[in-house]
Amino acid sequence: MKHTLAVLVENKYGVLTRVAGLFSRRGFNIDSLAVGITEDPTISRMTIVVRGDEHVLEQVTKQLNKLIEVIRVTDLGADESVERELALIKVNTDASNRAEIIQIVDIFRARIIDVASKSVTIEVTGDANKIKAIQTLLRPFGIKEMARTGKVALTRGSKSS
Amino acid sequence: MTGKPERMTGARAFVECLYRENVEVLFGYPGGVLLPIYDELYDAHLHHLLVRHEQAAVHAAEGYARATGKVGVCLATSGPGATNLVTGIANAYMDSIPLVAFTGQVPSSMLGNDAFQEANITGITMPITKHNYLVQDAKDLPRIIKEAFHIASTGRPGPVLIDMPKDVTTDEIDFVYPDKVELRGYKPTYKGNSQQIKRAASAIAKSKRPVIYAGGGVIGSDASKELLSFAEKIRAPVTTTLTGIGGFPNDNELYLGMPGMHGTKYANYAIQESDLLIAVGARFDDRVTGKLKSFAPNAKIIHIDIDPAEISKNITVDIPIVGDAKNILKSLLPHVSECDTKEWLDKIAIWKRDFPLHYINREDAIKPQYIIEQINEACPDAIIVTEVGQHQMWAAQYFKYKEPRTFITSGGLGTMGYGFPAAIGAKLGRPDKVVFDVSGDGSFQMNSQEMATIVQNDIPIIIALFNNGYLGMVRQWQALFFEHRYSHTTIEDSVDFVKLAEAYGALGIRVEKPSDVRPAIEKAIEANRPVILDFIVEREENVSPMVPAGAAINEILDLERTQ
């Protein structure tokens, strides 16, 4: 079972290490971790996807809350949150298949952000399933490189996390 | 402070901050990057105790903290000085002891360059501190020190490390010590939830076979009196964990002794047959619970703890109450009344009668348990500090502790070499008390160089050394589980401890006959100076009873009877 946690932390030196270290020390399994500054420059937001049962989720949340620089931990249930991931995918291409690739990109509402003679680089955002689906369709052309951000998420509606 | 803030170096500010925190004793060892601080300490009105190894500094600071309830403070230089603190910091972390450890660091401009005596001590200690700091600007030092003492001593106590690059100690700042701490992510819960307290009271009222299981949190939160009132009011028996010993008077009829691997049979039986287990400031350590699935199988569990993360970590809890043990027991008291436990207490009395702690005394060999009993009779108010091993368990089992902070031991980490330096800290914190370091010949040798410290500073500690020529507890396990194959646990004749004492200028007394045990203890107390009592004890005595690792806690081996 995957859980998405929104973790607000002090924007200070070493906080990411503390959080990542906590996960490795306690044997919790991180699926993804994305971090960036928030609207308040003294606060960073970490979106952490962790795998485990309810007991693991409870311990992860409590152990995170013990860190002095962690301000708030919120469990983002899938129904109440909006979540996105960004992937950049560099695909082999030539004149014969470029049109087909563009068609796939259009269907997924992705974008081509770089074109070279033998490759295109595609930017796609969405949930993990969407990225997996476009990846499956592009694989036959030959994926040269790929980079993913990990999931970022916010609660749906006006409530803050 | 009036007028303009005073201009001073970081080193001077360091000393000023320690004054503001009412630090009386600082355990430390100098080094190159600490010279600006040591230069300030030359004139400071602070007791700096120079140890012989940084590990002793941190253990001593911890012993001081445990004996007094104040924050222990130690200081070490960068690189090897800092890394020598690691074991002691981990020890304090495992046992939730308030400690602030200061380390020197290479100048900021050289950080990350693998400079001489550089170690990333904040990185190294991240998993074993409650929090740690690398000071990046001298002007932050007072705030950081203020925060460190606050974090170390509030909520669930623990160690905090402050790493100070050399330039932080030499740069000049306008000294302002903050009045209060503002940490938006750190708000410990002290007051228990009133609904949960009522639920607990209701469960207590229904219980016929309650057991109170009290841990080090009772001592940490100074809740001993409340625990006694609570136990006596509801008429429930009390068992205390290793670090909780002293939290409940051992001579009280409700006292069951320690539970778990080397606990009393009656404590373990009581837990297993209880219908309600009231855990107070105790985590469910594997040395207590044994096989988790079989632990207290019929009991509802109330867990009072200041750390929410301890709730349901190992054992699923029915009624959690997060908060300070003292506060919660106070809040709980008006809601509870005497339980109908007569039948239960009668049953426990029969277990106590039938399965007492016991050993077979001999006239021709000194039994370690006998030594503990004799120390208890000769000096019942002593502070007993221990190393780690068999002697530690005997000290836990056979001394009758009456008040908190009189039994000081390494619980969670099990650190050999802990006791002697911790005894130094305890004695400096409580000079009115006679302090014994109950020790094995193996553990003592891990920090025996501190004999120089106690002689130089005239600190009267009695080292009651149980000399059996073995690493005793490991030998016991080898005897029981490895067919007596004593692989590398024999250390006999490795050192003449009387001559060692004399070499340092201390008093050494060898004791080889049971009849000489008591006179030697009395002589050591009277001497009021550093003493090693070298007790030549029965070599292959085992700690009994014993629950094998991984067994249920009522599956107890009575080793003496099966020997």
XYZ file of C-alpha atoms in Angstrom:
724
model
C 0.000 0.000 0.000
C 1.376 3.405 -0.990
C 0.848 6.535 1.069
C 1.584 10.115 0.100
C 2.769 12.389 2.884
C 3.027 16.161 2.738
C 5.820 17.192 5.095
C 6.434 20.847 5.834
C 9.945 21.450 7.145
C 12.198 24.339 8.076
C 14.123 25.428 5.004
C 17.503 24.788 6.614
C 20.786 23.080 5.943
C 20.693 19.309 6.447
C 16.935 18.801 6.807
C 16.687 16.567 3.754
C 19.469 14.386 5.172
C 17.634 14.102 8.471
C 14.430 13.024 6.783
C 16.098 10.624 4.347
C 18.277 9.248 7.156
C 15.226 8.597 9.286
C 13.714 6.479 6.535
C 16.825 4.400 5.983
C 17.556 3.960 9.705
C 14.072 2.782 10.563
C 13.799 0.598 7.473
C 10.928 2.506 5.857
C 10.706 2.253 2.111
C 10.558 5.551 0.171
C 9.045 5.260 -3.302
C 9.671 8.889 -4.103
C 10.657 12.100 -2.419
C 10.281 15.541 -3.946
C 11.315 18.688 -2.167
C 11.073 22.382 -2.909
C 10.534 25.738 -1.331
C 6.975 26.942 -0.558
C 5.259 30.311 -0.697
C 7.027 30.979 2.633
C 10.785 31.005 1.935
C 11.551 29.696 5.423
C 9.542 26.545 4.769
C 10.099 23.697 2.326
C 7.558 21.114 1.316
C 8.487 17.493 0.941
C 6.159 15.109 -0.801
C 7.058 11.614 0.248
C 5.546 8.451 -1.142
C 6.058 5.606 1.276
C 5.126 1.963 0.944
C 3.749 0.036 3.915
C 0.723 -0.920 5.968
C -1.139 1.302 8.433
C 1.344 0.481 11.212
C 4.246 1.622 9.028
C 2.376 4.787 8.059
C 1.686 5.566 11.726
C 5.325 5.053 12.713
C 6.620 7.077 9.743
C 4.330 9.953 10.661
C 5.235 9.863 14.338
C 8.959 9.535 13.736
C 8.874 12.416 11.243
C 7.019 14.536 13.764
C 9.823 13.902 16.269
C 12.322 15.715 14.061
C 12.747 19.215 15.451
C 12.707 20.820 11.996
C 9.533 19.088 10.839
C 6.628 21.503 11.203
C 3.704 19.398 10.006
C 3.050 15.996 8.510
C -0.176 15.324 6.612
C -1.289 12.066 5.084
C -2.727 12.912 1.666
C -5.369 10.346 0.899
C -5.714 9.877 -2.891
C -9.322 11.145 -2.911
C -8.610 14.422 -1.198
C -5.470 15.455 -3.012
C -4.226 16.504 -6.401
C -0.930 15.013 -7.387
C 1.424 15.309 -10.321
C 4.756 14.071 -11.464
C 6.931 15.451 -14.237
C 8.970 13.243 -16.539
C 11.408 14.155 -19.314
C 11.800 11.368 -21.861
C 14.399 11.416 -24.641
C 13.320 9.091 -27.453
C 15.225 7.873 -30.528
C 13.588 9.075 -33.686
C 14.051 9.529 -37.428
C 11.965 10.944 -40.276
C 9.944 7.761 -40.611
C 8.537 7.649 -37.076
C 8.552 11.284 -35.951
C 4.893 11.786 -36.883
C 3.829 8.764 -34.889
C 5.695 10.040 -31.838
C 4.104 13.484 -32.182
C 0.708 11.805 -32.292
C 1.391 9.968 -29.021
C 2.618 13.197 -27.449
C -0.604 14.965 -28.482
C -2.835 12.202 -27.146
C -1.127 12.432 -23.738
C -1.191 16.206 -23.777
C 2.566 16.118 -23.399
C 5.022 18.461 -25.127
C 8.095 18.121 -27.231
C 10.642 20.470 -25.707
C 13.712 19.591 -27.761
C 14.263 18.153 -31.212
C 17.487 16.821 -32.719
C 18.168 14.872 -35.853
C 18.018 11.543 -34.104
C 15.954 12.256 -30.990
C 13.160 14.220 -29.405
C 12.759 15.116 -25.742
C 9.252 14.962 -24.358
C 7.889 16.647 -21.253
C 4.926 14.921 -19.650
C 3.084 15.645 -16.417
C 0.459 13.568 -14.708
C 0.017 10.818 -12.243
C 2.268 7.788 -12.150
C -0.119 5.741 -14.337
C -0.090 8.303 -17.137
C 3.677 8.454 -17.143
C 3.865 4.692 -17.147
C 1.436 4.544 -20.087
C 3.332 6.991 -22.311
C 6.575 5.294 -21.380
C 5.118 1.960 -22.565
C 4.076 3.469 -25.893
C 7.420 5.196 -26.449
C 9.586 2.246 -25.473
C 9.451 0.555 -28.934
C 11.113 3.636 -30.445
C 13.972 3.389 -27.988
C 14.122 5.521 -24.835
C 17.632 6.975 -24.586
C 17.231 8.727 -21.238
C 14.544 9.539 -18.755
C 14.281 11.759 -15.652
C 11.354 11.878 -13.202
C 10.736 14.348 -10.414
C 8.845 12.141 -8.008
C 5.343 12.997 -6.978
C 4.288 16.423 -5.696
C 0.865 16.800 -4.139
C -1.506 19.203 -2.401
C -4.845 18.716 -0.701
C -7.832 19.337 -2.959
C -9.971 22.389 -2.249
C -9.184 25.306 0.022
C -7.858 23.240 2.957
C -4.082 23.415 3.551
C -1.820 20.480 4.224
C 21.219 43.375 30.419
C 21.168 47.132 30.043
C 22.475 49.358 27.272
C 24.323 48.009 24.279
C 24.953 44.280 23.987
C 28.471 43.356 25.004
C 30.916 42.652 22.185
C 32.767 39.369 22.627
C 34.229 36.404 20.804
C 32.281 33.203 20.198
C 34.493 31.472 22.764
C 33.592 34.019 25.404
C 29.940 33.758 24.380
C 30.159 29.981 24.838
C 31.205 30.459 28.458
C 28.536 33.136 29.007
C 25.861 30.796 27.671
C 26.938 28.032 30.037
C 26.653 30.493 32.928
C 23.127 31.385 31.789
C 22.211 27.707 31.689
C 23.568 27.259 35.237
C 26.074 24.663 34.112
C 28.211 23.674 37.086
C 30.419 20.981 35.619
C 31.827 20.546 32.151
C 33.527 17.281 31.248
C 36.038 17.722 28.503
C 39.293 17.243 26.705
C 41.111 20.021 24.830
C 42.427 20.061 21.274
C 43.742 22.427 18.636
C 40.483 23.908 17.405
C 39.206 24.290 20.964
C 42.099 26.474 22.107
C 40.082 29.732 22.009
C 37.457 28.096 24.217
C 40.006 26.551 26.570
C 41.688 29.909 26.862
C 38.365 31.367 28.051
C 37.859 28.434 30.424
C 41.169 29.314 32.103
C 39.456 32.184 33.915
C 35.886 30.890 33.884
C 33.939 30.111 37.037
C 33.073 26.677 35.766
C 34.268 23.336 37.011
C 35.959 21.757 34.006
C 36.921 18.162 34.642
C 39.738 16.930 32.461
C 39.186 13.261 31.656
C 41.668 10.945 29.953
C 39.478 9.908 27.022
C 36.568 11.747 25.438
C 34.315 8.731 25.825
C 34.696 9.183 29.562
C 33.677 12.837 29.239
C 30.347 11.990 27.646
C 29.643 9.091 30.010
C 30.529 11.289 32.989
C 28.206 14.024 31.729
C 25.479 11.415 31.452
C 26.142 10.039 34.930
C 25.903 13.595 36.229
C 22.595 14.085 34.425
C 21.157 10.845 35.775
C 22.244 11.541 39.329
C 21.007 15.137 39.416
C 18.247 15.473 36.832
C 20.134 18.386 35.272
C 21.522 18.545 31.748
C 24.971 16.938 31.446
C 27.527 18.842 29.381
C 30.686 17.641 27.649
C 33.229 19.146 25.297
C 35.566 17.513 22.798
C 37.749 18.649 19.971
C 37.172 18.010 16.265
C 37.777 14.739 14.418
C 38.883 11.966 16.800
C 37.752 13.931 19.853
C 34.283 14.227 18.379
C 34.070 10.638 17.165
C 35.133 9.411 20.608
C 31.866 10.867 21.892
C 29.732 8.776 19.595
C 29.182 5.764 21.874
C 28.228 7.954 24.805
C 25.855 10.033 22.716
C 24.178 6.876 21.431
C 23.947 5.647 25.005
C 22.217 8.858 26.111
C 19.882 8.651 23.138
C 18.811 5.098 23.907
C 18.129 5.897 27.566
C 16.622 9.385 26.972
C 19.158 11.293 29.049
C 19.433 15.096 28.766
C 22.869 15.920 27.430
C 24.488 18.712 25.442
C 27.703 17.702 23.695
C 29.917 20.418 22.238
C 32.507 19.628 19.622
C 35.156 21.784 18.024
C 35.333 21.761 14.262
C 37.868 22.864 11.661
C 37.381 26.435 10.385
C 34.324 26.924 8.170
C 36.549 27.684 5.169
C 38.100 24.198 5.431
C 34.879 22.238 5.972
C 34.535 19.415 3.493
C 38.207 19.507 2.472
C 39.235 16.519 4.591
C 41.266 18.930 6.664
C 43.406 17.702 9.551
C 41.181 16.361 12.337
C 38.000 16.951 10.389
C 35.034 14.626 10.826
C 31.459 15.305 9.800
C 30.200 14.841 13.327
C 26.748 16.304 12.675
C 26.334 13.757 9.872
C 27.680 10.962 12.040
C 25.465 11.752 15.015
C 22.244 12.543 13.176
C 20.674 9.149 13.942
C 21.754 9.161 17.600
C 20.879 12.676 18.702
C 17.550 14.252 19.447
C 18.869 17.129 17.367
C 22.222 18.509 16.310
C 23.691 21.729 14.961
C 26.624 22.847 12.885
C 27.060 26.497 13.831
C 27.589 28.448 10.624
C 27.740 31.957 12.031
C 29.070 33.032 15.438
C 26.063 35.268 16.007
C 23.834 32.173 15.998
C 25.782 30.497 18.812
C 23.814 31.896 21.801
C 20.460 31.051 20.199
C 21.637 27.572 19.302
C 22.938 26.894 22.814
C 19.649 28.120 24.286
C 17.719 25.839 21.933
C 20.003 22.891 22.630
C 19.481 22.993 26.396
C 15.752 23.385 25.848
C 15.528 20.464 23.432
C 17.751 18.205 25.558
C 15.722 18.689 28.714
C 12.116 18.953 27.530
C 9.680 16.468 26.044
C 11.403 13.115 25.843
C 14.898 14.095 26.991
C 17.890 13.275 24.843
C 21.312 14.306 23.619
C 21.901 17.393 21.471
C 25.220 18.054 19.761
C 26.613 21.454 18.783
C 29.537 21.474 16.356
C 31.504 24.728 16.455
C 33.966 25.579 13.682
C 37.034 27.331 15.011
C 36.178 30.667 13.388
C 32.840 30.639 15.207
C 34.809 30.720 18.468
C 37.121 33.535 17.343
C 34.665 35.813 15.499
C 33.262 38.704 17.501
C 29.541 39.086 18.102
C 27.168 41.297 20.025
C 26.176 38.943 22.793
C 22.453 38.594 23.374
C 21.085 35.530 25.116
C 17.504 34.876 24.046
C 14.833 34.817 26.754
C 12.844 32.082 25.138
C 13.025 29.418 22.512
C 10.895 29.511 19.405
C 10.789 26.270 17.462
C 7.600 25.986 15.455
C 7.984 22.239 14.871
C 8.723 21.331 18.481
C 5.814 21.406 20.883
C 5.954 18.450 23.305
C 2.674 17.350 24.833
C 2.740 17.430 28.623
C -0.885 17.177 29.589
C -2.709 13.920 29.001
C -5.948 13.857 27.041
C -8.773 14.000 29.601
C -10.955 11.519 27.719
C -8.122 9.015 27.574
C -7.471 9.519 31.277
C -11.127 8.746 31.993
C -10.954 5.667 29.760
C -7.872 4.536 31.651
C -9.591 5.075 34.992
C -12.553 3.040 33.798
C -10.280 0.177 32.683
C -8.494 0.297 36.035
C -11.806 0.107 37.907
C -12.736 -3.058 36.008
C -9.373 -4.754 36.445
C -8.865 -7.659 38.807
C -5.247 -8.370 37.946
C -3.493 -5.074 37.146
C 0.271 -4.647 36.893
C 2.093 -1.327 36.688
C 5.134 -1.475 34.429
C 7.261 1.613 35.097
C 10.313 2.725 33.157
C 12.993 5.369 33.075
C 10.394 7.979 32.162
C 9.177 7.905 35.762
C 12.620 8.995 36.920
C 13.070 11.429 34.033
C 9.817 13.202 34.836
C 10.365 13.047 38.601
C 7.149 11.077 39.010
C 8.214 8.606 41.727
C 5.985 10.044 44.434
C 2.995 10.084 42.132
C 3.720 6.506 41.079
C 3.823 5.383 44.708
C 0.540 7.167 45.493
C -1.079 5.730 42.383
C 0.055 2.143 43.028
C -0.966 2.268 46.665
C -4.321 3.826 45.849
C -5.342 1.221 43.295
C -3.428 -1.573 45.088
C -1.565 -2.720 41.999
C 1.834 -4.431 41.986
C 4.698 -2.540 40.339
C 7.538 -3.794 38.215
C 10.276 -1.422 37.065
C 12.484 -1.798 33.999
C 16.266 -1.677 34.325
C 16.346 2.083 33.803
C 13.236 2.499 35.946
C 14.861 0.932 39.007
C 14.689 3.363 41.907
C 11.472 4.845 40.553
C 9.529 2.798 43.106
C 10.797 1.863 46.570
C 12.122 -1.679 46.450
C 11.076 -2.394 50.015
C 7.419 -1.678 49.278
C 5.185 -4.751 49.475
C 3.802 -3.978 46.005
C 7.221 -4.104 44.373
C 7.851 -6.995 42.017
C 11.410 -6.275 40.934
C 12.522 -6.092 37.346
C 10.734 -7.941 34.524
C 12.177 -9.580 31.440
C 15.260 -11.562 30.591
C 16.839 -11.387 34.052
C 13.761 -10.226 35.870
C 12.145 -11.959 38.786
C 9.926 -14.917 38.080
C 7.078 -13.259 39.910
C 7.301 -10.065 37.848
C 7.195 -12.097 34.662
C 4.389 -14.349 35.860
C 2.408 -11.314 36.986
C 2.753 -9.621 33.590
C 1.753 -12.792 31.773
C -1.347 -13.329 33.912
C -2.375 -9.697 34.205
C -5.642 -8.436 32.776
C -4.384 -4.832 32.656
C -0.846 -3.609 32.111
C -0.280 0.052 32.944
C 2.970 1.122 31.285
C 4.339 4.404 32.617
C 7.318 5.994 30.866
C 8.491 2.622 29.648
C 9.113 1.442 26.137
C 8.513 -2.211 25.398
C 12.128 -3.239 24.983
C 12.859 -6.713 23.649
C 14.802 -7.555 26.821
C 11.526 -7.041 28.694
C 8.939 -8.439 26.340
C 10.738 -11.538 25.072
C 8.594 -13.051 22.326
C 6.244 -10.213 21.426
C 3.310 -12.383 20.418
C 3.270 -14.072 23.817
C 3.727 -10.931 25.918
C 0.931 -10.177 28.395
C -1.513 -12.174 26.269
C -4.654 -11.406 28.267
C -3.966 -7.830 29.230
C -5.451 -4.591 28.064
C -2.605 -2.131 27.780
C -2.579 1.467 28.963
C 0.550 3.275 27.794
C 1.541 6.602 29.319
C 4.457 8.142 27.429
C 5.679 11.574 26.452
C 6.802 10.303 23.054
C 3.852 9.509 20.764
C 6.149 7.411 18.578
C 6.568 4.894 21.411
C 2.827 4.223 21.455
C 2.092 0.992 19.593
C 5.657 0.823 18.244
C 6.278 -2.716 19.498
C 3.071 -3.617 21.322
C -0.422 -2.617 20.255
C -1.828 -0.339 22.918
C -5.499 -0.165 23.929
C -5.458 3.159 25.770
C -2.642 5.545 24.841
C -2.040 8.649 26.934
C 0.586 10.978 25.539
C 2.127 13.354 28.034
C 4.394 13.770 31.006
C 4.214 10.841 33.442
C 4.070 13.053 36.513
C 1.240 15.178 35.112
C -0.737 12.210 33.932
C -0.442 10.241 37.171
C -1.559 13.370 39.031
C -4.532 13.744 36.708
C -5.379 10.071 36.959
C -5.279 9.886 40.763
C -8.641 11.569 41.506
C -10.393 9.299 39.006
C -9.263 5.984 40.470
C -10.023 4.097 43.646
C -8.878 0.904 45.274
C -9.201 -2.097 42.953
C -10.393 -5.441 44.139
C -6.927 -6.967 43.919
C -6.734 -8.957 47.150
C -6.924 -12.309 45.405
C -4.367 -11.149 42.837
C -1.921 -9.866 45.433
C -2.313 -13.095 47.413
C -1.426 -15.069 44.317
C 1.625 -12.890 43.717
C 2.664 -13.332 47.357
C 2.688 -17.089 46.802
C 4.885 -16.649 43.691
C 7.195 -14.411 45.701
C 7.423 -17.071 48.408
C 7.922 -19.959 46.004
C 10.224 -18.305 43.455
C 12.355 -15.737 45.240
C 15.591 -14.413 43.832
C 18.125 -16.726 45.331
C 21.651 -17.993 45.145
C 23.552 -20.634 47.059
C 26.063 -18.936 49.283
C 29.357 -20.613 50.039
C 31.969 -20.144 52.710
C 34.905 -20.938 50.471
C 34.096 -18.708 47.495
C 32.746 -15.204 47.141
C 29.365 -15.061 45.469
C 28.789 -11.827 43.528
C 25.224 -11.569 44.793
C 26.579 -11.662 48.343
C 28.810 -8.661 47.623
C 25.810 -6.644 46.421
C 23.874 -7.595 49.547
C 26.803 -6.537 51.716
C 27.145 -3.181 49.935
C 23.409 -2.726 50.477
C 23.710 -3.445 54.201
C 26.821 -1.340 54.679
C 25.615 1.636 52.667
C 21.892 1.450 51.836
C 21.770 5.039 50.590
C 24.635 4.704 48.132
C 24.427 5.512 44.448
C 25.166 2.350 42.512
C 26.544 2.852 39.036
C 27.289 -0.170 36.916
C 29.181 -1.273 33.889
C 27.477 -3.798 31.618
C 27.276 -7.529 32.122
C 26.536 -10.042 34.842
C 27.468 -7.671 37.677
C 24.970 -5.173 36.259
C 22.141 -7.686 36.554
C 23.148 -8.689 40.084
C 23.263 -5.007 41.056
C 19.759 -4.629 39.600
C 18.470 -7.712 41.388
C 20.030 -7.649 44.850
C 20.425 -4.008 45.918
C 17.335 -2.480 47.540
C 16.946 0.915 45.909
C 14.702 3.261 47.799
C 14.831 6.438 45.813
C 15.190 7.561 42.216
C 18.578 8.426 40.706
C 20.420 5.949 42.936
C 20.820 3.269 40.254
C 22.682 4.447 37.170
C 23.266 2.019 34.356
C 23.457 1.724 30.598
C 20.127 0.208 29.587
C 19.264 0.417 25.925
C 22.729 0.443 24.414
C 24.448 -1.830 26.953
C 27.741 0.058 26.892
C 30.706 -1.687 28.489
C 33.021 0.897 30.020
C 30.101 3.145 30.904
C 30.003 2.741 34.657
C 33.295 4.128 35.863
C 33.110 7.476 34.068
C 29.367 7.690 34.789
C 30.234 7.212 38.469
C 32.589 10.199 38.222
C 29.727 12.328 36.934
C 27.373 10.982 39.584
C 29.833 11.761 42.378
C 30.410 15.302 41.145
C 26.649 15.802 40.924
C 25.931 14.223 44.302
C 29.037 14.701 46.456
C 26.941 13.898 49.540
C 26.474 10.293 48.393
C 28.805 7.320 48.528
C 29.187 6.196 44.921
C 30.048 2.649 43.930
C 30.987 1.591 40.434
C 29.893 -2.032 40.409
C 32.059 -3.481 37.726
C 33.274 -6.569 35.942
C 36.952 -7.028 35.194
C 36.138 -6.861 31.477
C 34.013 -3.707 31.498
C 36.314 -1.871 33.882
C 39.243 -2.264 31.532
C 37.381 -0.382 28.829
C 37.833 2.935 30.641
C 40.214 2.155 33.503
C 42.467 5.020 32.435
C 40.049 7.297 34.291
C 41.746 6.207 37.513
C 44.116 9.064 36.713
C 41.162 11.480 36.597
C 39.742 10.518 39.975
C 43.113 10.484 41.694
C 44.220 13.810 40.215
C 40.931 15.411 41.230
C 40.518 13.497 44.481
C 37.121 12.079 43.610
C 36.300 9.305 46.093
C 34.683 6.543 44.076
C 34.666 2.913 45.152
C 35.130 0.495 42.307
C 33.636 -2.815 43.403
C 35.247 -5.021 40.820
C 33.816 -8.499 40.356
C 36.883 -10.293 39.141
C 36.049 -13.644 37.585
C 38.605 -13.648 34.797
C 35.903 -13.821 32.175
C 33.775 -11.593 30.025
C 31.109 -13.061 32.246
C 27.805 -12.522 30.482
C 29.152 -13.640 27.127
C 30.690 -16.673 28.859
C 27.285 -17.418 30.397
C 25.681 -17.452 26.946
C 28.514 -19.603 25.614
C 27.942 -22.029 28.474
C 24.220 -22.210 27.857
C 23.969 -22.005 24.099
C 27.438 -22.876 22.699
C 28.372 -25.997 24.684
C 30.782 -24.211 27.040
C 33.101 -23.294 24.171
C 34.585 -20.171 25.763
C 35.832 -18.561 22.608
C 37.877 -15.480 23.531
C 36.061 -14.696 26.753
C 38.845 -15.694 29.143
C 40.774 -12.718 30.491
C 42.156 -14.124 33.740
C 45.463 -12.840 35.123
C 45.439 -10.020 32.615
C 45.992 -7.360 35.226
C 46.733 -7.007 38.936
C 44.014 -4.524 39.916
C 45.525 -3.763 43.317
C 48.783 -2.753 41.704
C 46.835 -0.839 39.054
C 45.123 1.141 41.796
C 48.436 1.779 43.496
C 50.098 2.782 40.236
C 47.567 5.579 39.952
C 47.913 6.508 43.623
C 44.605 4.969 44.699
C 43.880 2.387 47.348
C 43.688 -1.213 46.142
C 42.237 -3.996 48.284
C 42.069 -7.602 47.161
C 39.292 -9.668 48.710
C 39.466 -13.439 48.401
C 37.305 -14.756 51.250
C 33.614 -14.174 51.929
C 34.402 -13.189 55.514
C 36.554 -10.297 54.232
C 33.884 -8.823 51.965
C 32.076 -6.663 54.490
C 35.194 -5.341 56.281
C 36.707 -4.398 52.918
C 33.560 -2.493 51.903
C 33.561 -0.641 55.204
C 37.247 0.168 54.894
C 36.665 1.558 51.405
C 33.782 3.753 52.594
C 35.843 5.039 55.487
C 38.862 5.737 53.302
C 36.857 8.368 51.387
C 39.305 8.269 48.497
C 39.559 6.420 45.180
C 39.488 2.700 45.899
C 39.466 -0.483 43.857
C 37.974 -3.430 45.711
C 39.247 -6.406 43.745
C 36.752 -9.122 44.650
C 37.909 -12.524 43.443
C 34.498 -14.052 42.858
C 33.117 -17.474 41.984
C 34.269 -17.812 38.407
C 31.346 -19.411 36.655
C 28.403 -18.036 38.569
C 25.424 -17.409 36.307
C 22.808 -14.692 36.387
C 19.536 -16.346 37.249
C 16.708 -16.503 36.468
C 17.030 -16.140 32.734
C 14.602 -16.029 29.855
C 16.401 -17.120 26.665
C 16.323 -14.537 23.872
C 13.149 -14.905 21.818
C 11.252 -16.987 24.398
C 8.097 -15.898 26.196
C 8.922 -14.234 29.506
C 7.319 -16.968 31.572
C 9.582 -19.571 29.937
C 12.214 -19.045 32.561
C 15.413 -20.985 33.168
C 16.315 -21.275 36.820
C 20.012 -21.718 36.238
C 21.151 -22.417 39.759
C 18.784 -25.284 40.146
C 19.785 -26.846 36.830
C 23.542 -26.394 37.194
